[in-house]
Every structure is written in structure tokens, then in C-alpha cells.
């Protein structure tokens, strides 16, 4: 009960003061996957109408809730001006937590510094606190980043295939920096990329546009 009251008060503070990024759609009231898809669709339609080429890169944070780093969550609470009582109670909630593995012959105990308990009422809210910082990074005007739960789509527009590739790499480098600072990893095996353009297929095939693995692996590892 205390845990639910705590996260409800934190969310009330965040939403009432507009601290949550408008492109964060997971675990939020009156927001859904359809809303996230429509934002991406509008970006693509506007870009095509302007004659641009669009690259969509889908990314998956490895471990998701298990990878939530507590110092990052607490930092976000400070940055959003969270009341001291909520901050101190959250800090206490993350203090001296341990994981225990016990069998008939052995017992192992490890102190934890990350992870939101799966199934707990506060896990989605705490995860959103950390993920919100990724969306608040200053990306280029031609880039839009949309998130739902642990999934992320980065849409980038450019005047040519080569240009959109370069702009995409700039955005991926920012995500790489966030992942390093917040002790997270991007799951390369689940990361995909697609190109949307009105350019004829022959021109795309003969271009220097790289494959998904080449585009993702270098910036994100």
C-alpha cells in the first residue's frame, strides 16, 4: 500500500508540472501504442510531403526493468524538483535491497543497485523516470524519438539517403551516450532499421546506404 501511494504521489507531481516528455507513451494514463504509432506516422507523412527520405530505427533496452539504475532514477527526481519527502522515501526504498538464491546445499546473497521488482506497482513509474531522461536529450530538429515501455523508435528525415544516414548516426551516438551514463545496454539483436522514401528502388540499391548491422553496431557498442 505504501509503495502504491508513493508512486502515485510521484506521478501526480510529474504530470501536474509537465515534467514527462510528450513522446513517452508507456505506462501513462490515456496514452497507448496507437498514440505512439500515430506520432511516427505523422512524422513520416510530413517528411514525405516535403520530399525527404526517412530512416526508422527501432531499439530495445536490454533487460528493461531489471536494468533500471537507481542513482539515475533518484537523479531524475532531483531534476524534476520532486518534494523532499518523496525523494527521501524513494531513496530509502532503494537502500539495502538484496537478492537471495537458496538451495538445499548453498545460499548466495548479493546487494543490488539496480532493477525494479517485476510485477510491483511502482516498477513502471520508476522505469519511466529513467526513460524520460532519454527522450529529453536535445536531438536534431529532423529527429523524433518515441518510446513505449522499453521499446524506442528514432525517426530521422534527410534530403538524401546519404544525409539521412549521417543524421541517424548522430542520433544513435546520443543514445549511446545516454546508455553509457545510465548503465544500460541496447539489445542489438532486437534492433532493426527501415528506410522510407519515394525514390525508386534501383537508386536505393545502388546507393551507399548501409545495412542495419553496420548502422547500429558501431555507435551502440
Coordinates of C-alpha atoms in Angstrom, one line a residue:
X1 CA 0.0 0.0 0.0
X2 CA 2.8 2.4 0.9
X3 CA 4.6 1.6 -2.4
X4 CA 1.4 2.4 -4.4
X5 CA 0.8 5.6 -2.5
X6 CA 4.4 6.7 -3.1
X7 CA 4.4 6.1 -6.9
X8 CA 1.0 7.8 -7.2
X9 CA 2.3 10.9 -5.5
X10 CA 5.4 10.9 -7.6
X11 CA 3.4 10.6 -10.8
X12 CA 1.0 13.3 -9.7
X13 CA 4.0 15.7 -9.2
X14 CA 5.4 14.7 -12.7
X15 CA 2.2 15.0 -14.6
X16 CA 0.8 18.1 -12.9
X17 CA 4.0 20.0 -13.7
X18 CA 4.5 18.7 -17.2
X19 CA 7.9 17.0 -16.5
X20 CA 7.2 13.9 -18.5
X21 CA 8.1 14.1 -22.2
X22 CA 5.1 14.1 -24.5
X23 CA 6.7 11.3 -26.6
X24 CA 6.8 8.8 -23.7
X25 CA 3.7 6.7 -24.1
X26 CA 4.2 3.6 -21.9
X27 CA 2.5 3.2 -18.5
X28 CA 0.8 6.5 -18.7
X29 CA -2.9 7.3 -18.4
X30 CA -4.8 8.0 -21.7
X31 CA -1.8 7.0 -23.8
X32 CA -1.4 3.8 -25.9
X33 CA 0.6 2.1 -28.6
X34 CA -1.8 3.6 -31.1
X35 CA -1.0 7.1 -30.0
X36 CA 2.8 6.3 -30.3
X37 CA 2.3 4.9 -33.8
X38 CA 0.3 7.9 -34.9
X39 CA 3.1 10.3 -33.9
X40 CA 5.5 8.3 -36.0
X41 CA 3.0 8.1 -38.9
X42 CA 2.5 11.9 -38.9
X43 CA 6.3 12.5 -38.9
X44 CA 6.7 10.2 -41.9
X45 CA 3.8 11.7 -43.8
X46 CA 5.1 15.3 -43.3
X47 CA 8.6 14.2 -44.3
X48 CA 7.4 12.5 -47.5
X49 CA 5.3 15.5 -48.4
X50 CA 8.5 17.7 -48.1
X51 CA 10.4 15.3 -50.4
X52 CA 12.6 13.9 -47.7
X53 CA 13.9 10.4 -47.0
X54 CA 13.1 8.8 -43.6
X55 CA 15.0 6.3 -41.6
X56 CA 13.2 4.5 -38.8
X57 CA 15.4 2.7 -36.2
X58 CA 13.7 0.6 -33.5
X59 CA 15.8 -0.1 -30.4
X60 CA 15.2 -2.3 -27.4
X61 CA 16.8 -1.7 -24.0
X62 CA 18.3 -4.9 -22.8
X63 CA 16.8 -6.1 -19.5
X64 CA 14.4 -3.3 -19.3
X65 CA 13.1 -3.2 -15.7
X66 CA 16.0 -5.3 -14.4
X67 CA 18.4 -2.7 -15.9
X68 CA 16.8 0.3 -14.2
X69 CA 19.7 2.0 -12.3
X70 CA 18.6 3.5 -9.0
X71 CA 21.0 6.5 -9.0
X72 CA 19.6 7.5 -12.3
X73 CA 16.0 7.4 -11.0
X74 CA 16.9 9.4 -8.0
X75 CA 18.7 12.0 -10.2
X76 CA 15.6 12.4 -12.3
X77 CA 13.6 13.0 -9.1
X78 CA 16.0 15.8 -8.2
X79 CA 16.0 17.3 -11.7
X80 CA 12.2 17.4 -11.8
X81 CA 12.0 19.1 -8.4
X82 CA 10.4 16.3 -6.5
X83 CA 9.3 17.1 -3.0
X84 CA 11.9 16.1 -0.4
X85 CA 9.7 13.6 1.4
X86 CA 9.0 11.7 -1.8
X87 CA 12.7 11.7 -2.7
X88 CA 13.8 10.5 0.7
X89 CA 11.2 7.8 0.9
X90 CA 12.2 6.5 -2.6
X91 CA 15.9 6.6 -1.7
X92 CA 15.1 4.6 1.4
X93 CA 13.1 2.1 -0.7
X94 CA 16.2 1.5 -2.8
X95 CA 18.5 1.2 0.1
X96 CA 20.0 -2.2 1.3
X97 CA 18.0 -4.3 -1.1
X98 CA 19.4 -7.8 -1.7
X99 CA 18.7 -10.8 -3.9
X100 CA 19.0 -14.3 -2.3
X101 CA 19.4 -17.6 -4.1
X102 CA 19.0 -20.6 -1.8
X103 CA 19.2 -24.3 -2.4
X104 CA 19.5 -27.3 -0.1
X105 CA 23.3 -27.1 -0.1
X106 CA 24.1 -23.4 -0.8
X107 CA 22.8 -19.9 -0.1
X108 CA 24.0 -16.9 -2.0
X109 CA 23.2 -13.2 -1.3
X110 CA 24.1 -10.2 -3.3
X111 CA 23.5 -6.5 -2.7
X112 CA 21.6 -4.8 -5.5
X113 CA 22.0 -1.4 -7.1
X114 CA 19.5 -1.6 -10.0
X115 CA 16.3 -3.2 -11.0
X116 CA 12.6 -2.6 -10.4
X117 CA 10.8 -5.6 -8.9
X118 CA 8.8 -7.3 -11.7
X119 CA 5.1 -7.1 -11.0
X120 CA 5.4 -4.3 -8.4
X121 CA 3.1 -1.4 -8.7
X122 CA 6.0 1.1 -8.7
X123 CA 8.1 -0.5 -11.3
X124 CA 6.5 1.1 -14.4
X125 CA 6.6 4.6 -12.8
X126 CA 10.3 4.2 -11.8
X127 CA 11.2 3.0 -15.2
X128 CA 9.5 5.9 -16.8
X129 CA 11.5 8.3 -14.6
X130 CA 14.8 6.9 -16.1
X131 CA 13.5 6.6 -19.6
X132 CA 12.2 10.1 -19.6
X133 CA 15.8 11.4 -19.5
X134 CA 16.5 9.6 -22.8
X135 CA 13.7 11.5 -24.5
X136 CA 14.7 14.8 -23.1
X137 CA 18.1 14.7 -24.8
X138 CA 18.4 17.5 -27.4
X139 CA 18.2 15.7 -30.7
X140 CA 18.4 17.4 -34.1
X141 CA 15.2 19.1 -35.3
X142 CA 14.9 16.5 -38.0
X143 CA 14.8 13.7 -35.5
X144 CA 11.9 12.4 -33.4
X145 CA 12.3 9.8 -30.7
X146 CA 9.2 8.0 -29.5
X147 CA 9.1 5.5 -26.6
X148 CA 6.7 2.9 -25.3
X149 CA 7.7 0.7 -22.3
X150 CA 11.3 -0.5 -23.1
X151 CA 10.9 0.0 -26.9
X152 CA 12.2 3.0 -28.7
X153 CA 11.8 4.3 -32.3
X154 CA 14.0 7.0 -33.6
X155 CA 12.7 8.6 -36.8
X156 CA 15.1 10.8 -38.9
X157 CA 14.5 12.8 -42.0
X158 CA 17.0 14.0 -44.6
X159 CA 17.2 15.5 -48.1
X160 CA 19.0 12.4 -49.4
X161 CA 19.8 8.8 -48.5
X162 CA 23.4 9.7 -47.5
X163 CA 22.2 12.7 -45.5
X164 CA 19.7 10.7 -43.5
X165 CA 22.3 8.0 -42.8
X166 CA 24.6 10.7 -41.3
X167 CA 21.8 12.3 -39.3
X168 CA 20.8 8.9 -37.9
X169 CA 24.3 8.2 -36.8
X170 CA 24.3 11.5 -34.9
X171 CA 21.1 10.5 -33.1
X172 CA 22.4 7.0 -32.3
X173 CA 25.6 8.4 -30.8
X174 CA 23.4 10.5 -28.4
X175 CA 21.5 7.3 -27.4
X176 CA 24.9 5.5 -26.9
X177 CA 26.0 8.3 -24.6
X178 CA 22.8 8.0 -22.5
X179 CA 23.1 4.2 -22.3
X180 CA 26.7 4.6 -21.0
X181 CA 25.8 7.2 -18.4
X182 CA 22.8 5.3 -17.2
X183 CA 24.4 1.9 -17.1
X184 CA 22.1 0.4 -19.8
X185 CA 22.6 -1.6 -22.9
X186 CA 20.8 -1.7 -26.2
X187 CA 19.9 -5.2 -27.5
X188 CA 21.5 -5.2 -31.0
X189 CA 19.7 -8.5 -31.9
X190 CA 16.3 -6.8 -31.5
X191 CA 17.3 -3.5 -33.1
X192 CA 16.0 -3.0 -36.6
X193 CA 16.1 -0.3 -39.3
X194 CA 14.0 0.5 -42.3
X195 CA 14.1 3.2 -45.0
X196 CA 11.0 5.0 -46.2
X197 CA 11.3 7.0 -49.5
X198 CA 9.6 7.8 -52.8
X199 CA 13.0 7.2 -54.5
X200 CA 12.9 4.3 -57.0
X201 CA 14.2 1.0 -55.7
X202 CA 17.1 0.9 -58.2
X203 CA 18.5 4.1 -56.8
X204 CA 18.3 2.8 -53.3
X205 CA 20.1 -0.4 -54.1
X206 CA 22.9 1.4 -55.8
X207 CA 23.3 3.9 -53.0
X208 CA 25.8 3.8 -50.2
X209 CA 23.1 3.4 -47.6
X210 CA 24.4 0.8 -45.1
X211 CA 22.7 -2.3 -43.7
X212 CA 21.1 -2.4 -40.3
X213 CA 24.0 -4.0 -38.5
X214 CA 26.6 -1.5 -39.9
X215 CA 24.4 1.4 -38.9
X216 CA 23.7 0.2 -35.3
X217 CA 26.6 -1.8 -34.0
X218 CA 29.4 0.8 -34.1
X219 CA 27.5 3.6 -32.3
X220 CA 25.8 1.4 -29.7
X221 CA 28.6 -0.9 -28.5

